[in-house]
Amino acid sequence: MTPEVIRRQYLDAMGITAWASCYQLPNARPTQACEWEEAPAQVPSRERLHALLDDAPAPRSQPSTKPDAAASPSAVRALLDNAPVAEPPPEGSASTAPSVSVPEPAKPLNFSFSCQCIGGRLLSVSEGEMSPVEQQLLANMLRAAGVLEGDMPTVSYFKWPPMATSFTPEEPLEEAQEGMAAFVAGAASRQGWRLEQVLWWGAQEAVEESPFARVMALANAQSQTLALPVWQGPALASLTQSAEAKRALWPRLVALGEQWRKSAQ
C-alpha cells in the first residue's frame, strides 16, 4: 500500500476530508499516481437497517414496567419485511406527492484569448485566436506608435475550460477567473515579465454579459481579475476591415506611445 493511501486512511479516521484535484491547470505539476482502494459497494438502506438491528443489544428488563414489544428490533424487522411496496399511481390520476425540482448542475464558462507581452510590461489581449492578418496589423500599429521595437513576441493561446467535460464547477465565474489569473501569473513568472498594463483589443465592442468580459471583470478601467489597469481598443478584426476605424484610433495610439516612453525613462 502506497504512503498516499495510508495518509488518506489516517485523515479519514480522524474525520478530516481529503481533497484531490479534479483537473490539471496548464503548466501545473502532475498529480502523484498511487493505487486507490476500490470504493465499497452501496448497500440498500433496508439491509443497513437490518444490520443495525441485528447488532443492537437486547433491551434490559425492568421489574416495574413491561417491555414495549412494538419497539423491539424483532418487531421493527417484521414491519420492514411486511411493508407494502409502493406502486405507481394509475394513469390519469392526480399525484398526492409534492413535486421536487432538481437544480441543473452548473456549467463552466467557455472562453479563449490570445496574448502577447510587449517589452515585458504591456500585455496585449484579444479574445479568441488571432489570425495572421490581425497579428501583422497589431505589430504595424505598435511599431508606428513607438511601443514596439523589433519583432513581435510569440502569441500565447489560452482556452477555458482546459479540458472539455472534465469537471463540474461549483462557482463557474470564480473558477474561470482563477484559471485566467493563474495562466498569466505563470507566464509572467517563467518569462520574467513585470506587467504594468493590459491592452484589451475588442473591449469597446464587448458585451458585459459575454463570458470573456465577465472573466476580465472590468471596473474603473482596471481588470479585477488580473489586478492591472486596462487600455481599451477596438477589435483587431474590425480594424482590418475599416480604414476609418484605423484613423480614429491613431490619436489614442500616439498617446499610448508617449505614455510608454515616459514610463521607460
Short mmCIF file of C-alpha atoms in Angstrom, two decimals:
data_model
loop_
_atom_site.label_atom_id
_atom_site.label_comp_id
_atom_site.label_asym_id
_atom_site.label_seq_id
_atom_site.Cartn_x
_atom_site.Cartn_y
_atom_site.Cartn_z
CA MET A 1 0.00 0.00 0.00
CA THR A 2 1.43 3.36 -1.02
CA PRO A 3 2.08 6.14 1.54
CA GLU A 4 -0.58 8.32 -0.11
CA VAL A 5 -3.30 5.74 0.54
CA ILE A 6 -2.13 5.30 4.15
CA ARG A 7 -2.18 9.07 4.66
CA ARG A 8 -5.73 9.32 3.36
CA GLN A 9 -6.84 6.48 5.63
CA TYR A 10 -5.39 8.27 8.66
CA LEU A 11 -7.13 11.51 7.65
CA ASP A 12 -10.42 9.68 7.12
CA ALA A 13 -10.13 8.01 10.55
CA MET A 14 -9.60 11.41 12.17
CA GLY A 15 -12.67 12.82 10.40
CA ILE A 16 -10.66 15.08 8.08
CA THR A 17 -11.82 15.24 4.47
CA ALA A 18 -9.03 14.75 1.95
CA TRP A 19 -9.36 16.63 -1.33
CA ALA A 20 -7.90 15.59 -4.68
CA SER A 21 -7.55 17.74 -7.78
CA CYS A 22 -10.25 17.24 -10.42
CA TYR A 23 -8.23 18.62 -13.32
CA GLN A 24 -4.75 19.84 -14.11
CA LEU A 25 -4.14 23.51 -14.81
CA PRO A 26 -1.75 24.43 -17.62
CA ASN A 27 1.92 24.16 -16.57
CA ALA A 28 0.96 22.58 -13.23
CA ARG A 29 2.83 19.60 -11.84
CA PRO A 30 1.02 16.29 -12.45
CA THR A 31 -0.77 14.67 -9.53
CA GLN A 32 1.21 11.85 -7.91
CA ALA A 33 -0.08 8.48 -9.06
CA CYS A 34 -0.91 5.82 -6.49
CA GLU A 35 -3.04 2.73 -6.05
CA TRP A 36 -6.53 3.65 -4.88
CA GLU A 37 -8.70 1.28 -2.94
CA GLU A 38 -11.90 0.28 -4.63
CA ALA A 39 -14.96 2.02 -3.23
CA PRO A 40 -17.21 -0.31 -1.22
CA ALA A 41 -20.42 -1.38 -2.88
CA GLN A 42 -23.51 0.55 -1.94
CA VAL A 43 -25.73 -1.40 0.49
CA PRO A 44 -29.50 -0.85 0.27
CA SER A 45 -30.95 1.15 3.15
CA ARG A 46 -33.16 -1.75 4.28
CA GLU A 47 -30.17 -4.09 4.56
CA ARG A 48 -28.21 -1.45 6.51
CA LEU A 49 -31.12 -1.09 8.94
CA HIS A 50 -31.34 -4.86 9.35
CA ALA A 51 -27.64 -4.97 10.19
CA LEU A 52 -28.05 -2.25 12.79
CA LEU A 53 -30.97 -4.09 14.36
CA ASP A 54 -29.04 -7.36 14.45
CA ASP A 55 -26.15 -5.64 16.21
CA ALA A 56 -28.37 -3.78 18.69
CA PRO A 57 -28.18 -5.08 22.29
CA ALA A 58 -31.24 -6.70 23.83
CA PRO A 59 -33.33 -4.33 25.96
CA ARG A 60 -32.88 -4.67 29.73
CA SER A 61 -35.89 -5.98 31.62
CA GLN A 62 -37.45 -3.55 34.06
CA PRO A 63 -39.18 -5.04 37.12
CA SER A 64 -41.80 -2.29 37.36
CA THR A 65 -42.67 -1.88 33.65
CA LYS A 66 -43.47 -4.22 30.80
CA PRO A 67 -41.13 -4.04 27.75
CA ASP A 68 -42.64 -2.46 24.72
CA ALA A 69 -42.82 -5.24 22.14
CA ALA A 70 -43.58 -2.83 19.33
CA ALA A 71 -40.22 -1.04 19.81
CA SER A 72 -38.05 -4.21 19.89
CA PRO A 73 -35.65 -4.97 17.00
CA SER A 74 -37.61 -8.09 16.04
CA ALA A 75 -40.80 -6.06 15.73
CA VAL A 76 -39.09 -3.45 13.56
CA ARG A 77 -37.66 -6.19 11.32
CA ALA A 78 -41.10 -7.70 10.95
CA LEU A 79 -42.53 -4.34 9.94
CA LEU A 80 -39.77 -3.90 7.37
CA ASP A 81 -40.25 -7.35 5.86
CA ASN A 82 -44.04 -6.95 5.66
CA ALA A 83 -44.01 -3.35 4.45
CA PRO A 84 -46.02 -2.98 1.23
CA VAL A 85 -44.21 -1.92 -1.91
CA ALA A 86 -45.41 1.43 -3.23
CA GLU A 87 -46.97 1.15 -6.67
CA PRO A 88 -47.10 3.99 -9.20
CA PRO A 89 -50.48 5.74 -9.41
CA PRO A 90 -52.68 4.80 -12.35
CA GLU A 91 -52.58 6.93 -15.45
CA GLY A 92 -54.79 9.99 -15.30
CA SER A 93 -54.90 10.13 -11.51
CA ALA A 94 -53.52 13.13 -9.65
CA SER A 95 -50.40 12.50 -7.63
CA THR A 96 -50.57 13.48 -3.97
CA ALA A 97 -46.78 13.66 -3.54
CA PRO A 98 -45.31 17.17 -3.96
CA SER A 99 -43.08 17.62 -6.98
CA VAL A 100 -39.43 18.33 -6.21
CA SER A 101 -37.43 20.32 -8.74
CA VAL A 102 -33.82 19.17 -9.09
CA PRO A 103 -31.46 22.05 -9.90
CA GLU A 104 -29.40 21.63 -13.03
CA PRO A 105 -25.64 21.25 -12.49
CA ALA A 106 -23.57 24.37 -13.10
CA LYS A 107 -21.78 24.61 -16.44
CA PRO A 108 -18.27 26.06 -16.86
CA LEU A 109 -17.78 29.32 -18.72
CA ASN A 110 -16.35 28.85 -22.20
CA PHE A 111 -13.92 31.47 -23.50
CA SER A 112 -10.47 31.81 -25.03
CA PHE A 113 -7.98 34.58 -25.71
CA SER A 114 -4.63 35.26 -27.37
CA CYS A 115 -2.00 37.34 -25.61
CA GLN A 116 1.46 38.80 -26.22
CA CYS A 117 3.73 40.65 -23.83
CA ILE A 118 5.27 43.84 -25.26
CA GLY A 119 8.59 44.77 -23.72
CA GLY A 120 7.87 42.67 -20.68
CA ARG A 121 5.42 45.32 -19.44
CA LEU A 122 2.33 45.53 -21.67
CA LEU A 123 0.04 42.51 -22.01
CA SER A 124 -1.83 42.64 -25.31
CA VAL A 125 -5.04 40.58 -25.08
CA SER A 126 -7.51 39.69 -27.83
CA GLU A 127 -10.48 37.37 -27.40
CA GLY A 128 -10.29 34.17 -29.44
CA GLU A 129 -7.46 33.12 -31.71
CA MET A 130 -5.67 35.84 -33.68
CA SER A 131 -5.34 35.43 -37.42
CA PRO A 132 -2.01 36.14 -39.19
CA VAL A 133 -3.52 39.33 -40.65
CA GLU A 134 -4.51 40.56 -37.20
CA GLN A 135 -1.06 39.76 -35.81
CA GLN A 136 0.63 41.73 -38.61
CA LEU A 137 -1.74 44.69 -38.15
CA LEU A 138 -1.05 44.79 -34.41
CA ALA A 139 2.70 44.73 -34.97
CA ASN A 140 2.50 47.57 -37.52
CA MET A 141 0.37 49.76 -35.23
CA LEU A 142 2.60 49.28 -32.19
CA ARG A 143 5.75 50.00 -34.23
CA ALA A 144 4.20 53.16 -35.67
CA ALA A 145 3.24 54.34 -32.17
CA GLY A 146 6.76 53.71 -30.87
CA VAL A 147 5.68 51.00 -28.46
CA LEU A 148 7.29 48.04 -30.24
CA GLU A 149 10.91 47.72 -31.26
CA GLY A 150 11.99 44.69 -33.23
CA ASP A 151 9.89 41.59 -33.77
CA MET A 152 6.53 40.89 -32.22
CA PRO A 153 6.59 38.40 -29.32
CA THR A 154 5.17 34.93 -29.72
CA VAL A 155 1.41 34.60 -29.31
CA SER A 156 0.18 32.53 -26.35
CA TYR A 157 -3.27 30.99 -26.54
CA PHE A 158 -5.47 30.17 -23.53
CA LYS A 159 -8.76 28.27 -23.53
CA TRP A 160 -11.17 27.63 -20.67
CA PRO A 161 -12.10 25.08 -19.54
CA PRO A 162 -8.74 23.38 -20.26
CA MET A 163 -10.44 20.03 -20.89
CA ALA A 164 -13.99 19.71 -22.16
CA THR A 165 -16.42 17.93 -19.78
CA SER A 166 -13.56 17.35 -17.34
CA PHE A 167 -15.33 18.59 -14.22
CA THR A 168 -18.49 20.17 -12.91
CA PRO A 169 -17.73 23.60 -11.47
CA GLU A 170 -19.19 24.83 -8.20
CA GLU A 171 -18.55 28.52 -8.94
CA PRO A 172 -18.11 28.85 -12.75
CA LEU A 173 -17.16 32.55 -12.81
CA GLU A 174 -14.79 32.40 -9.85
CA GLU A 175 -13.04 29.28 -11.15
CA ALA A 176 -12.65 30.81 -14.62
CA GLN A 177 -11.13 33.97 -13.16
CA GLU A 178 -8.72 31.91 -11.07
CA GLY A 179 -7.74 29.96 -14.19
CA MET A 180 -7.01 33.13 -16.18
CA ALA A 181 -5.05 34.72 -13.33
CA ALA A 182 -3.01 31.54 -12.82
CA PHE A 183 -2.18 31.35 -16.54
CA VAL A 184 -0.98 34.97 -16.74
CA ALA A 185 0.91 34.76 -13.43
CA GLY A 186 2.63 31.54 -14.52
CA ALA A 187 3.70 33.03 -17.86
CA ALA A 188 4.98 36.18 -16.13
CA SER A 189 6.98 34.11 -13.64
CA ARG A 190 8.60 31.97 -16.35
CA GLN A 191 9.36 34.84 -18.75
CA GLY A 192 10.31 37.44 -16.15
CA TRP A 193 7.54 39.87 -17.09
CA ARG A 194 6.77 42.91 -14.95
CA LEU A 195 3.29 43.69 -16.18
CA GLU A 196 2.07 47.27 -15.82
CA GLN A 197 -0.95 47.46 -18.12
CA VAL A 198 -3.29 45.41 -20.31
CA LEU A 199 -4.12 46.31 -23.91
CA TRP A 200 -7.57 44.79 -24.45
CA TRP A 201 -8.40 44.71 -28.16
CA GLY A 202 -12.15 44.34 -28.58
CA ALA A 203 -13.15 45.85 -25.25
CA GLN A 204 -15.15 48.59 -26.94
CA GLU A 205 -17.35 46.04 -28.73
CA ALA A 206 -17.51 43.55 -25.84
CA VAL A 207 -20.88 42.85 -24.24
CA GLU A 208 -20.84 42.93 -20.46
CA GLU A 209 -22.74 39.62 -20.28
CA SER A 210 -20.22 37.78 -22.50
CA PRO A 211 -18.11 35.13 -20.72
CA PHE A 212 -14.79 36.83 -21.54
CA ALA A 213 -15.98 40.26 -20.35
CA ARG A 214 -17.29 38.73 -17.12
CA VAL A 215 -13.98 36.98 -16.50
CA MET A 216 -11.99 40.16 -17.16
CA ALA A 217 -14.20 41.95 -14.60
CA LEU A 218 -13.52 45.47 -15.86
CA ALA A 219 -14.30 48.22 -13.34
CA ASN A 220 -12.93 51.79 -13.35
CA ALA A 221 -10.60 50.96 -16.28
CA GLN A 222 -8.99 48.10 -14.35
CA SER A 223 -9.29 44.32 -14.58
CA GLN A 224 -10.24 42.98 -11.18
CA THR A 225 -9.11 39.50 -12.21
CA LEU A 226 -5.59 40.49 -13.32
CA ALA A 227 -5.30 43.46 -10.93
CA LEU A 228 -3.96 45.65 -13.77
CA PRO A 229 -5.14 48.88 -15.49
CA VAL A 230 -6.71 48.30 -18.90
CA TRP A 231 -6.33 50.31 -22.11
CA GLN A 232 -9.39 49.59 -24.29
CA GLY A 233 -9.26 49.42 -28.05
CA PRO A 234 -11.45 48.16 -30.90
CA ALA A 235 -11.29 44.58 -32.06
CA LEU A 236 -8.42 43.79 -34.42
CA ALA A 237 -10.83 42.05 -36.81
CA SER A 238 -12.84 45.27 -37.23
CA LEU A 239 -9.66 47.32 -37.74
CA THR A 240 -8.59 45.08 -40.62
CA GLN A 241 -11.85 45.88 -42.40
CA SER A 242 -12.12 49.64 -41.81
CA ALA A 243 -9.63 52.37 -42.70
CA GLU A 244 -11.84 54.88 -40.89
CA ALA A 245 -11.54 52.89 -37.66
CA LYS A 246 -7.74 52.96 -38.01
CA ARG A 247 -7.71 56.74 -38.46
CA ALA A 248 -9.96 57.20 -35.42
CA LEU A 249 -7.65 55.01 -33.33
CA TRP A 250 -4.40 56.74 -34.35
CA PRO A 251 -4.52 59.67 -31.82
CA ARG A 252 -5.02 57.17 -28.98
CA LEU A 253 -2.08 55.09 -30.23
CA VAL A 254 0.11 58.19 -30.27
CA ALA A 255 -0.88 58.94 -26.67
CA LEU A 256 -0.14 55.33 -25.73
CA GLY A 257 3.32 55.62 -27.28
CA GLU A 258 4.07 58.81 -25.34
CA GLN A 259 2.96 57.17 -22.11
CA TRP A 260 5.15 54.19 -22.91
CA ARG A 261 8.26 56.32 -23.48
CA LYS A 262 7.70 58.34 -20.29
CA SER A 263 7.33 55.22 -18.15
CA ALA A 264 10.54 53.78 -19.65
CA GLN A 265 12.61 56.78 -18.57
#
